[in-house]
Amino acid sequence: MLFYNPAFTGTYGQMASMNNKTQWAGISDVPVLQSFAYNSSFNNKTAWGLSFQNDKIFIEKKGTIAADYNFRLDLSDSHKLYLGLKTGLYFMSIDKASLNRLTSIPDSTLDAVRNYSNPLLGLGINYQSDYFYVAAGVPNILNSKRYKESEGLVTKATDRPNFYLSSGFFINIAESLSLQPSILYRSITNAPNFLNLQMSLEFKEKVSVGLSKMNNDYMGAMFLFKGLSFIDVGYAYEFSSKIGNAVLKENNHELFARIKLGGNHSKAKPIKKPKEAEKEEGIKT
């Protein structure tokens, strides 16, 4: 969520994260997404971060570089509200020379297809308690439109805002085992909505395994190891759940690493079981 909602900046403490996602393995010129982010820890209720993304598919390459700022409101000892701001640039480059054309005769329609860059402005809000979180964010609220004209030919393109809504619970089901259901929803104007439902099990806050179901006919499995003091590493695998003669059933792979540079985790804590809560209350009494 660091790349989609600036209100998560700093909530994992001071760290640097990297990930690489490859879709449709085995096919040439497939979508590849590479991301890097650095976050500070909170100091005087504020945190900041830097992020970079490189998204490539076929002859198109889109990059994003951004700076994030997050402000924390302490509603109580266990309830926090985060307000995030993202600013930066994104750029698109199109390698027209890599097109496999049937003829070498110049095509004037390709002259209007050019590289471009635009500013971005993102907003986010994130509410967290000891056992629950809910967040909403828009990485770029600017509805940028572009017009290009070349020899009487006009091209038009629009970059529409993406809206992300996420929520999750943390529930203790045993002394060293917690259940973590979560949901991620994405909405874009004039495009299909995306929904991801995930269920994870975490053991001793060191190993997490999970399954997910998406509304694009894909399912996923993930593994996250947090047993080392300086780094978390993870792997996610997505596969098509279609039955029959699907046009595309290739799998997706994602590798993830988070280097811990200091600071405290402010992630929501698991819900206590009723007996544990009664025991703690009895001790206080």
mmCIF file of C-alpha atoms in Angstrom:
data_model
loop_
_atom_site.group_PDB
_atom_site.id
_atom_site.type_symbol
_atom_site.label_atom_id
_atom_site.label_comp_id
_atom_site.label_asym_id
_atom_site.label_seq_id
_atom_site.Cartn_x
_atom_site.Cartn_y
_atom_site.Cartn_z
ATOM 1 C CA MET A 1 0.000 0.000 0.000
ATOM 2 C CA LEU A 2 2.997 2.338 0.248
ATOM 3 C CA PHE A 3 2.759 3.041 -3.485
ATOM 4 C CA TYR A 4 -1.012 3.563 -3.592
ATOM 5 C CA ASN A 5 -1.730 5.389 -0.342
ATOM 6 C CA PRO A 6 0.670 7.977 1.166
ATOM 7 C CA ALA A 7 -1.110 7.590 4.545
ATOM 8 C CA PHE A 8 0.857 4.326 5.045
ATOM 9 C CA THR A 9 4.187 6.200 4.899
ATOM 10 C CA GLY A 10 6.183 5.573 8.070
ATOM 11 C CA THR A 11 3.694 3.124 9.587
ATOM 12 C CA TYR A 12 6.211 0.274 9.143
ATOM 13 C CA GLY A 13 9.038 2.246 10.748
ATOM 14 C CA GLN A 14 12.223 3.294 8.978
ATOM 15 C CA MET A 15 12.776 0.904 6.103
ATOM 16 C CA ALA A 16 13.507 0.419 2.404
ATOM 17 C CA SER A 17 11.387 -1.939 0.302
ATOM 18 C CA MET A 18 11.856 -3.451 -3.143
ATOM 19 C CA ASN A 19 9.650 -5.693 -5.256
ATOM 20 C CA ASN A 20 9.512 -7.118 -8.739
ATOM 21 C CA LYS A 21 6.322 -8.475 -10.337
ATOM 22 C CA THR A 22 6.245 -10.385 -13.622
ATOM 23 C CA GLN A 23 2.904 -11.248 -15.214
ATOM 24 C CA TRP A 24 2.117 -13.996 -17.712
ATOM 25 C CA ALA A 25 5.415 -15.836 -17.316
ATOM 26 C CA GLY A 26 6.660 -17.458 -20.510
ATOM 27 C CA ILE A 27 5.311 -14.807 -22.904
ATOM 28 C CA SER A 28 7.554 -12.150 -24.474
ATOM 29 C CA ASP A 29 7.051 -8.428 -23.728
ATOM 30 C CA VAL A 30 4.805 -9.179 -20.741
ATOM 31 C CA PRO A 31 3.974 -6.611 -18.027
ATOM 32 C CA VAL A 32 6.826 -6.162 -15.536
ATOM 33 C CA LEU A 33 6.525 -3.891 -12.503
ATOM 34 C CA GLN A 34 9.531 -2.867 -10.400
ATOM 35 C CA SER A 35 9.151 -0.753 -7.268
ATOM 36 C CA PHE A 36 11.413 0.819 -4.648
ATOM 37 C CA ALA A 37 10.469 2.875 -1.600
ATOM 38 C CA TYR A 38 12.203 4.435 1.387
ATOM 39 C CA ASN A 39 10.264 5.481 4.505
ATOM 40 C CA SER A 40 11.398 7.291 7.616
ATOM 41 C CA SER A 41 9.985 6.515 11.035
ATOM 42 C CA PHE A 42 7.634 8.971 12.751
ATOM 43 C CA ASN A 43 9.182 12.013 14.406
ATOM 44 C CA ASN A 44 6.926 14.631 16.026
ATOM 45 C CA LYS A 45 3.901 12.891 14.471
ATOM 46 C CA THR A 46 5.234 13.163 10.904
ATOM 47 C CA ALA A 47 6.986 10.796 8.512
ATOM 48 C CA TRP A 48 8.244 11.122 4.957
ATOM 49 C CA GLY A 49 9.220 8.802 2.144
ATOM 50 C CA LEU A 50 10.449 8.472 -1.430
ATOM 51 C CA SER A 51 9.186 5.983 -3.997
ATOM 52 C CA PHE A 52 9.954 4.938 -7.544
ATOM 53 C CA GLN A 53 8.063 2.611 -9.889
ATOM 54 C CA ASN A 54 8.915 1.307 -13.352
ATOM 55 C CA ASP A 55 6.017 -0.345 -15.226
ATOM 56 C CA LYS A 56 6.747 -1.852 -18.646
ATOM 57 C CA ILE A 57 4.527 -3.711 -21.113
ATOM 58 C CA PHE A 58 5.399 -4.342 -24.760
ATOM 59 C CA ILE A 59 6.637 -1.016 -26.226
ATOM 60 C CA GLU A 60 5.282 1.159 -23.388
ATOM 61 C CA LYS A 61 7.199 2.102 -20.264
ATOM 62 C CA LYS A 62 5.681 4.172 -17.474
ATOM 63 C CA GLY A 63 7.714 5.486 -14.565
ATOM 64 C CA THR A 64 6.745 7.268 -11.354
ATOM 65 C CA ILE A 65 8.917 9.135 -8.884
ATOM 66 C CA ALA A 66 7.264 10.639 -5.826
ATOM 67 C CA ALA A 67 7.798 12.090 -2.353
ATOM 68 C CA ASP A 68 5.334 11.222 0.431
ATOM 69 C CA TYR A 69 4.413 13.047 3.633
ATOM 70 C CA ASN A 70 2.287 11.567 6.430
ATOM 71 C CA PHE A 71 0.825 13.262 9.524
ATOM 72 C CA ARG A 72 -0.461 11.263 12.494
ATOM 73 C CA LEU A 73 -3.383 12.270 14.695
ATOM 74 C CA ASP A 74 -3.410 10.425 18.038
ATOM 75 C CA LEU A 75 -7.099 9.907 18.756
ATOM 76 C CA SER A 76 -6.173 7.751 21.776
ATOM 77 C CA ASP A 77 -3.370 5.412 22.846
ATOM 78 C CA SER A 78 -4.688 2.691 20.527
ATOM 79 C CA HIS A 79 -6.458 4.680 17.787
ATOM 80 C CA LYS A 80 -4.495 6.601 15.159
ATOM 81 C CA LEU A 81 -5.549 8.558 12.098
ATOM 82 C CA TYR A 82 -3.006 9.176 9.338
ATOM 83 C CA LEU A 83 -3.315 11.844 6.638
ATOM 84 C CA GLY A 84 -0.973 11.431 3.664
ATOM 85 C CA LEU A 85 0.141 13.591 0.742
ATOM 86 C CA LYS A 86 2.024 12.434 -2.377
ATOM 87 C CA THR A 87 3.709 14.716 -4.945
ATOM 88 C CA GLY A 88 5.923 13.905 -7.898
ATOM 89 C CA LEU A 89 6.082 13.143 -11.607
ATOM 90 C CA TYR A 90 5.149 10.306 -13.879
ATOM 91 C CA PHE A 91 6.390 9.800 -17.388
ATOM 92 C CA MET A 92 5.475 7.597 -20.332
ATOM 93 C CA SER A 93 7.812 6.522 -23.125
ATOM 94 C CA ILE A 94 6.761 4.558 -26.214
ATOM 95 C CA ASP A 95 9.376 2.746 -28.286
ATOM 96 C CA LYS A 96 7.831 3.025 -31.744
ATOM 97 C CA ALA A 97 11.000 1.636 -33.337
ATOM 98 C CA SER A 98 10.311 -1.765 -31.738
ATOM 99 C CA LEU A 99 7.040 -2.228 -33.615
ATOM 100 C CA ASN A 100 7.064 -5.113 -36.062
ATOM 101 C CA ARG A 101 5.701 -3.393 -39.154
ATOM 102 C CA LEU A 102 4.751 -5.051 -42.436
ATOM 103 C CA THR A 103 6.278 -2.269 -44.551
ATOM 104 C CA SER A 104 9.091 0.276 -44.262
ATOM 105 C CA ILE A 105 6.918 3.057 -45.728
ATOM 106 C CA PRO A 106 6.653 5.929 -43.181
ATOM 107 C CA ASP A 107 3.350 6.058 -41.296
ATOM 108 C CA SER A 108 2.287 9.629 -40.462
ATOM 109 C CA THR A 109 -0.147 8.415 -37.800
ATOM 110 C CA LEU A 110 2.795 7.294 -35.640
ATOM 111 C CA ASP A 111 4.265 10.815 -35.607
ATOM 112 C CA ALA A 112 1.535 11.955 -33.226
ATOM 113 C CA VAL A 113 2.517 9.251 -30.677
ATOM 114 C CA ARG A 114 5.122 10.869 -28.437
ATOM 115 C CA ASN A 115 6.641 10.506 -25.004
ATOM 116 C CA TYR A 116 5.266 12.703 -22.225
ATOM 117 C CA SER A 117 5.499 13.512 -18.523
ATOM 118 C CA ASN A 118 2.968 15.000 -16.111
ATOM 119 C CA PRO A 119 2.881 16.041 -12.436
ATOM 120 C CA LEU A 120 1.040 13.926 -9.910
ATOM 121 C CA LEU A 121 -0.715 14.749 -6.650
ATOM 122 C CA GLY A 122 -1.976 11.985 -4.378
ATOM 123 C CA LEU A 123 -4.010 11.918 -1.156
ATOM 124 C CA GLY A 124 -4.642 9.232 1.454
ATOM 125 C CA ILE A 125 -6.281 8.573 4.798
ATOM 126 C CA ASN A 126 -5.625 5.622 7.088
ATOM 127 C CA TYR A 127 -7.323 4.740 10.389
ATOM 128 C CA GLN A 128 -5.664 2.118 12.608
ATOM 129 C CA SER A 129 -6.506 0.625 15.975
ATOM 130 C CA ASP A 130 -4.977 -2.281 17.884
ATOM 131 C CA TYR A 131 -6.981 -4.787 15.855
ATOM 132 C CA PHE A 132 -8.381 -3.096 12.741
ATOM 133 C CA TYR A 133 -7.479 -0.732 9.934
ATOM 134 C CA VAL A 134 -9.345 0.920 7.063
ATOM 135 C CA ALA A 135 -7.766 3.191 4.474
ATOM 136 C CA ALA A 136 -8.591 5.049 1.264
ATOM 137 C CA GLY A 137 -6.176 6.621 -1.177
ATOM 138 C CA VAL A 138 -5.797 8.095 -4.647
ATOM 139 C CA PRO A 139 -2.175 7.988 -5.931
ATOM 140 C CA ASN A 140 -2.923 10.804 -8.397
ATOM 141 C CA ILE A 141 -6.059 12.947 -8.258
ATOM 142 C CA LEU A 142 -5.139 14.915 -11.392
ATOM 143 C CA ASN A 143 -7.298 14.016 -14.385
ATOM 144 C CA SER A 144 -4.647 14.893 -16.976
ATOM 145 C CA LYS A 145 -5.618 15.213 -20.634
ATOM 146 C CA ARG A 146 -3.253 15.526 -23.572
ATOM 147 C CA TYR A 147 -3.774 16.575 -27.170
ATOM 148 C CA LYS A 148 -1.195 16.214 -29.939
ATOM 149 C CA GLU A 149 -1.504 17.259 -33.570
ATOM 150 C CA SER A 150 0.723 16.169 -36.439
ATOM 151 C CA GLU A 151 -0.097 16.888 -40.101
ATOM 152 C CA GLY A 152 -3.788 17.276 -39.365
ATOM 153 C CA LEU A 153 -3.990 14.102 -37.219
ATOM 154 C CA VAL A 154 -5.016 14.630 -33.587
ATOM 155 C CA THR A 155 -4.437 12.165 -30.740
ATOM 156 C CA LYS A 156 -6.096 12.428 -27.348
ATOM 157 C CA ALA A 157 -5.269 10.633 -24.115
ATOM 158 C CA THR A 158 -6.499 10.869 -20.523
ATOM 159 C CA ASP A 159 -4.880 9.640 -17.314
ATOM 160 C CA ARG A 160 -7.739 8.921 -14.930
ATOM 161 C CA PRO A 161 -7.442 8.758 -11.109
ATOM 162 C CA ASN A 162 -7.302 5.333 -9.430
ATOM 163 C CA PHE A 163 -9.196 4.978 -6.131
ATOM 164 C CA TYR A 164 -8.017 2.353 -3.605
ATOM 165 C CA LEU A 165 -9.933 1.166 -0.556
ATOM 166 C CA SER A 166 -8.379 -1.338 1.861
ATOM 167 C CA SER A 167 -9.297 -2.846 5.217
ATOM 168 C CA GLY A 168 -8.223 -5.674 7.480
ATOM 169 C CA PHE A 169 -8.488 -7.323 10.905
ATOM 170 C CA PHE A 170 -5.913 -8.910 13.212
ATOM 171 C CA ILE A 171 -7.351 -11.731 15.347
ATOM 172 C CA ASN A 172 -5.512 -13.987 17.817
ATOM 173 C CA ILE A 173 -6.690 -17.586 17.508
ATOM 174 C CA ALA A 174 -3.898 -19.074 19.654
ATOM 175 C CA GLU A 175 -1.011 -17.878 21.788
ATOM 176 C CA SER A 176 1.376 -17.609 18.831
ATOM 177 C CA LEU A 177 -1.037 -17.740 15.871
ATOM 178 C CA SER A 178 -3.091 -14.900 14.394
ATOM 179 C CA LEU A 179 -5.617 -14.702 11.575
ATOM 180 C CA GLN A 180 -5.501 -11.693 9.246
ATOM 181 C CA PRO A 181 -8.358 -11.273 6.734
ATOM 182 C CA SER A 182 -8.086 -8.253 4.421
ATOM 183 C CA ILE A 183 -9.674 -6.696 1.352
ATOM 184 C CA LEU A 184 -8.391 -4.421 -1.403
ATOM 185 C CA TYR A 185 -10.706 -2.631 -3.841
ATOM 186 C CA ARG A 186 -9.667 -0.486 -6.805
ATOM 187 C CA SER A 187 -11.908 1.668 -8.987
ATOM 188 C CA ILE A 188 -11.113 3.480 -12.246
ATOM 189 C CA THR A 189 -13.563 5.404 -14.413
ATOM 190 C CA ASN A 190 -14.571 3.472 -17.558
ATOM 191 C CA ALA A 191 -12.581 0.400 -16.516
ATOM 192 C CA PRO A 192 -13.440 -2.830 -14.655
ATOM 193 C CA ASN A 193 -13.259 -2.620 -10.865
ATOM 194 C CA PHE A 194 -10.725 -4.831 -9.092
ATOM 195 C CA LEU A 195 -11.361 -6.739 -5.861
ATOM 196 C CA ASN A 196 -8.870 -8.847 -3.904
ATOM 197 C CA LEU A 197 -9.901 -10.882 -0.844
ATOM 198 C CA GLN A 198 -7.038 -12.315 1.212
ATOM 199 C CA MET A 199 -6.741 -14.542 4.280
ATOM 200 C CA SER A 200 -3.393 -14.920 6.049
ATOM 201 C CA LEU A 201 -2.094 -16.897 9.001
ATOM 202 C CA GLU A 202 0.865 -15.510 10.955
ATOM 203 C CA PHE A 203 2.955 -17.641 13.303
ATOM 204 C CA LYS A 204 4.868 -15.920 16.131
ATOM 205 C CA GLU A 205 4.961 -12.712 14.031
ATOM 206 C CA LYS A 206 7.747 -14.338 12.005
ATOM 207 C CA VAL A 207 6.123 -16.406 9.241
ATOM 208 C CA SER A 208 2.969 -15.539 7.316
ATOM 209 C CA VAL A 209 1.182 -17.593 4.661
ATOM 210 C CA GLY A 210 -1.948 -16.571 2.816
ATOM 211 C CA LEU A 211 -4.433 -17.225 0.040
ATOM 212 C CA SER A 212 -6.275 -14.665 -2.080
ATOM 213 C CA LYS A 213 -9.159 -14.606 -4.546
ATOM 214 C CA MET A 214 -9.589 -11.865 -7.135
ATOM 215 C CA ASN A 215 -12.530 -10.945 -9.345
ATOM 216 C CA ASN A 216 -10.397 -11.213 -12.506
ATOM 217 C CA ASP A 217 -10.525 -15.037 -12.448
ATOM 218 C CA TYR A 218 -7.199 -15.277 -10.647
ATOM 219 C CA MET A 219 -6.244 -16.792 -7.297
ATOM 220 C CA GLY A 220 -3.051 -16.321 -5.361
ATOM 221 C CA ALA A 221 -0.811 -17.671 -2.630
ATOM 222 C CA MET A 222 1.835 -15.791 -0.697
ATOM 223 C CA PHE A 223 4.619 -16.445 1.795
ATOM 224 C CA LEU A 224 6.316 -13.840 3.996
ATOM 225 C CA PHE A 225 9.272 -14.511 6.314
ATOM 226 C CA LYS A 226 9.912 -11.928 9.038
ATOM 227 C CA GLY A 227 12.211 -13.979 11.270
ATOM 228 C CA LEU A 228 15.350 -11.926 10.594
ATOM 229 C CA SER A 229 16.015 -8.743 12.526
ATOM 230 C CA PHE A 230 17.102 -6.703 9.507
ATOM 231 C CA ILE A 231 14.988 -7.889 6.550
ATOM 232 C CA ASP A 232 11.589 -9.340 5.591
ATOM 233 C CA VAL A 233 11.351 -11.393 2.392
ATOM 234 C CA GLY A 234 8.301 -12.654 0.557
ATOM 235 C CA TYR A 235 7.003 -14.358 -2.563
ATOM 236 C CA ALA A 236 3.553 -14.251 -4.182
ATOM 237 C CA TYR A 237 2.175 -16.515 -6.903
ATOM 238 C CA GLU A 238 -1.001 -15.872 -8.902
ATOM 239 C CA PHE A 239 -2.689 -18.375 -11.192
ATOM 240 C CA SER A 240 -5.808 -18.451 -13.324
ATOM 241 C CA SER A 241 -8.872 -20.163 -11.863
ATOM 242 C CA LYS A 242 -10.620 -20.392 -15.244
ATOM 243 C CA ILE A 243 -11.804 -23.797 -16.384
ATOM 244 C CA GLY A 244 -11.850 -24.684 -20.050
ATOM 245 C CA ASN A 245 -10.328 -23.000 -23.089
ATOM 246 C CA ALA A 246 -9.235 -19.655 -21.667
ATOM 247 C CA VAL A 247 -7.380 -17.284 -23.966
ATOM 248 C CA LEU A 248 -4.788 -16.474 -21.325
ATOM 249 C CA LYS A 249 -4.017 -18.657 -18.298
ATOM 250 C CA GLU A 250 -0.384 -17.782 -17.625
ATOM 251 C CA ASN A 251 0.870 -17.279 -14.065
ATOM 252 C CA ASN A 252 2.206 -14.223 -12.243
ATOM 253 C CA HIS A 253 5.198 -14.042 -9.877
ATOM 254 C CA GLU A 254 6.219 -11.373 -7.370
ATOM 255 C CA LEU A 255 9.309 -11.101 -5.139
ATOM 256 C CA PHE A 256 9.418 -8.735 -2.182
ATOM 257 C CA ALA A 257 12.063 -7.522 0.293
ATOM 258 C CA ARG A 258 11.813 -4.999 3.123
ATOM 259 C CA ILE A 259 15.039 -3.859 4.798
ATOM 260 C CA LYS A 260 14.491 -2.706 8.387
ATOM 261 C CA LEU A 261 16.593 0.356 9.116
ATOM 262 C CA GLY A 262 15.235 1.180 12.570
ATOM 263 C CA GLY A 263 12.127 2.610 14.171
ATOM 264 C CA ASN A 264 9.114 0.815 15.572
ATOM 265 C CA HIS A 265 6.349 -0.994 13.801
ATOM 266 C CA SER A 266 3.004 0.711 14.248
ATOM 267 C CA LYS A 267 1.064 -2.082 12.596
ATOM 268 C CA ALA A 268 -2.248 -2.962 14.208
ATOM 269 C CA LYS A 269 -2.007 -5.625 16.893
ATOM 270 C CA PRO A 270 -4.038 -8.867 16.914
ATOM 271 C CA ILE A 271 -7.358 -8.925 18.745
ATOM 272 C CA LYS A 272 -7.023 -10.606 22.135
ATOM 273 C CA LYS A 273 -9.039 -13.715 22.819
ATOM 274 C CA PRO A 274 -11.719 -13.223 25.520
ATOM 275 C CA LYS A 275 -9.853 -15.371 28.083
ATOM 276 C CA GLU A 276 -6.641 -13.422 27.545
ATOM 277 C CA ALA A 277 -8.472 -10.134 27.975
ATOM 278 C CA GLU A 278 -10.086 -11.356 31.211
ATOM 279 C CA LYS A 279 -6.718 -12.538 32.506
ATOM 280 C CA GLU A 280 -5.121 -9.137 31.880
ATOM 281 C CA GLU A 281 -8.068 -7.362 33.502
ATOM 282 C CA GLY A 282 -7.748 -9.622 36.557
ATOM 283 C CA ILE A 283 -4.039 -8.804 36.895
ATOM 284 C CA LYS A 284 -4.796 -5.082 36.760
ATOM 285 C CA THR A 285 -7.486 -5.480 39.435
#
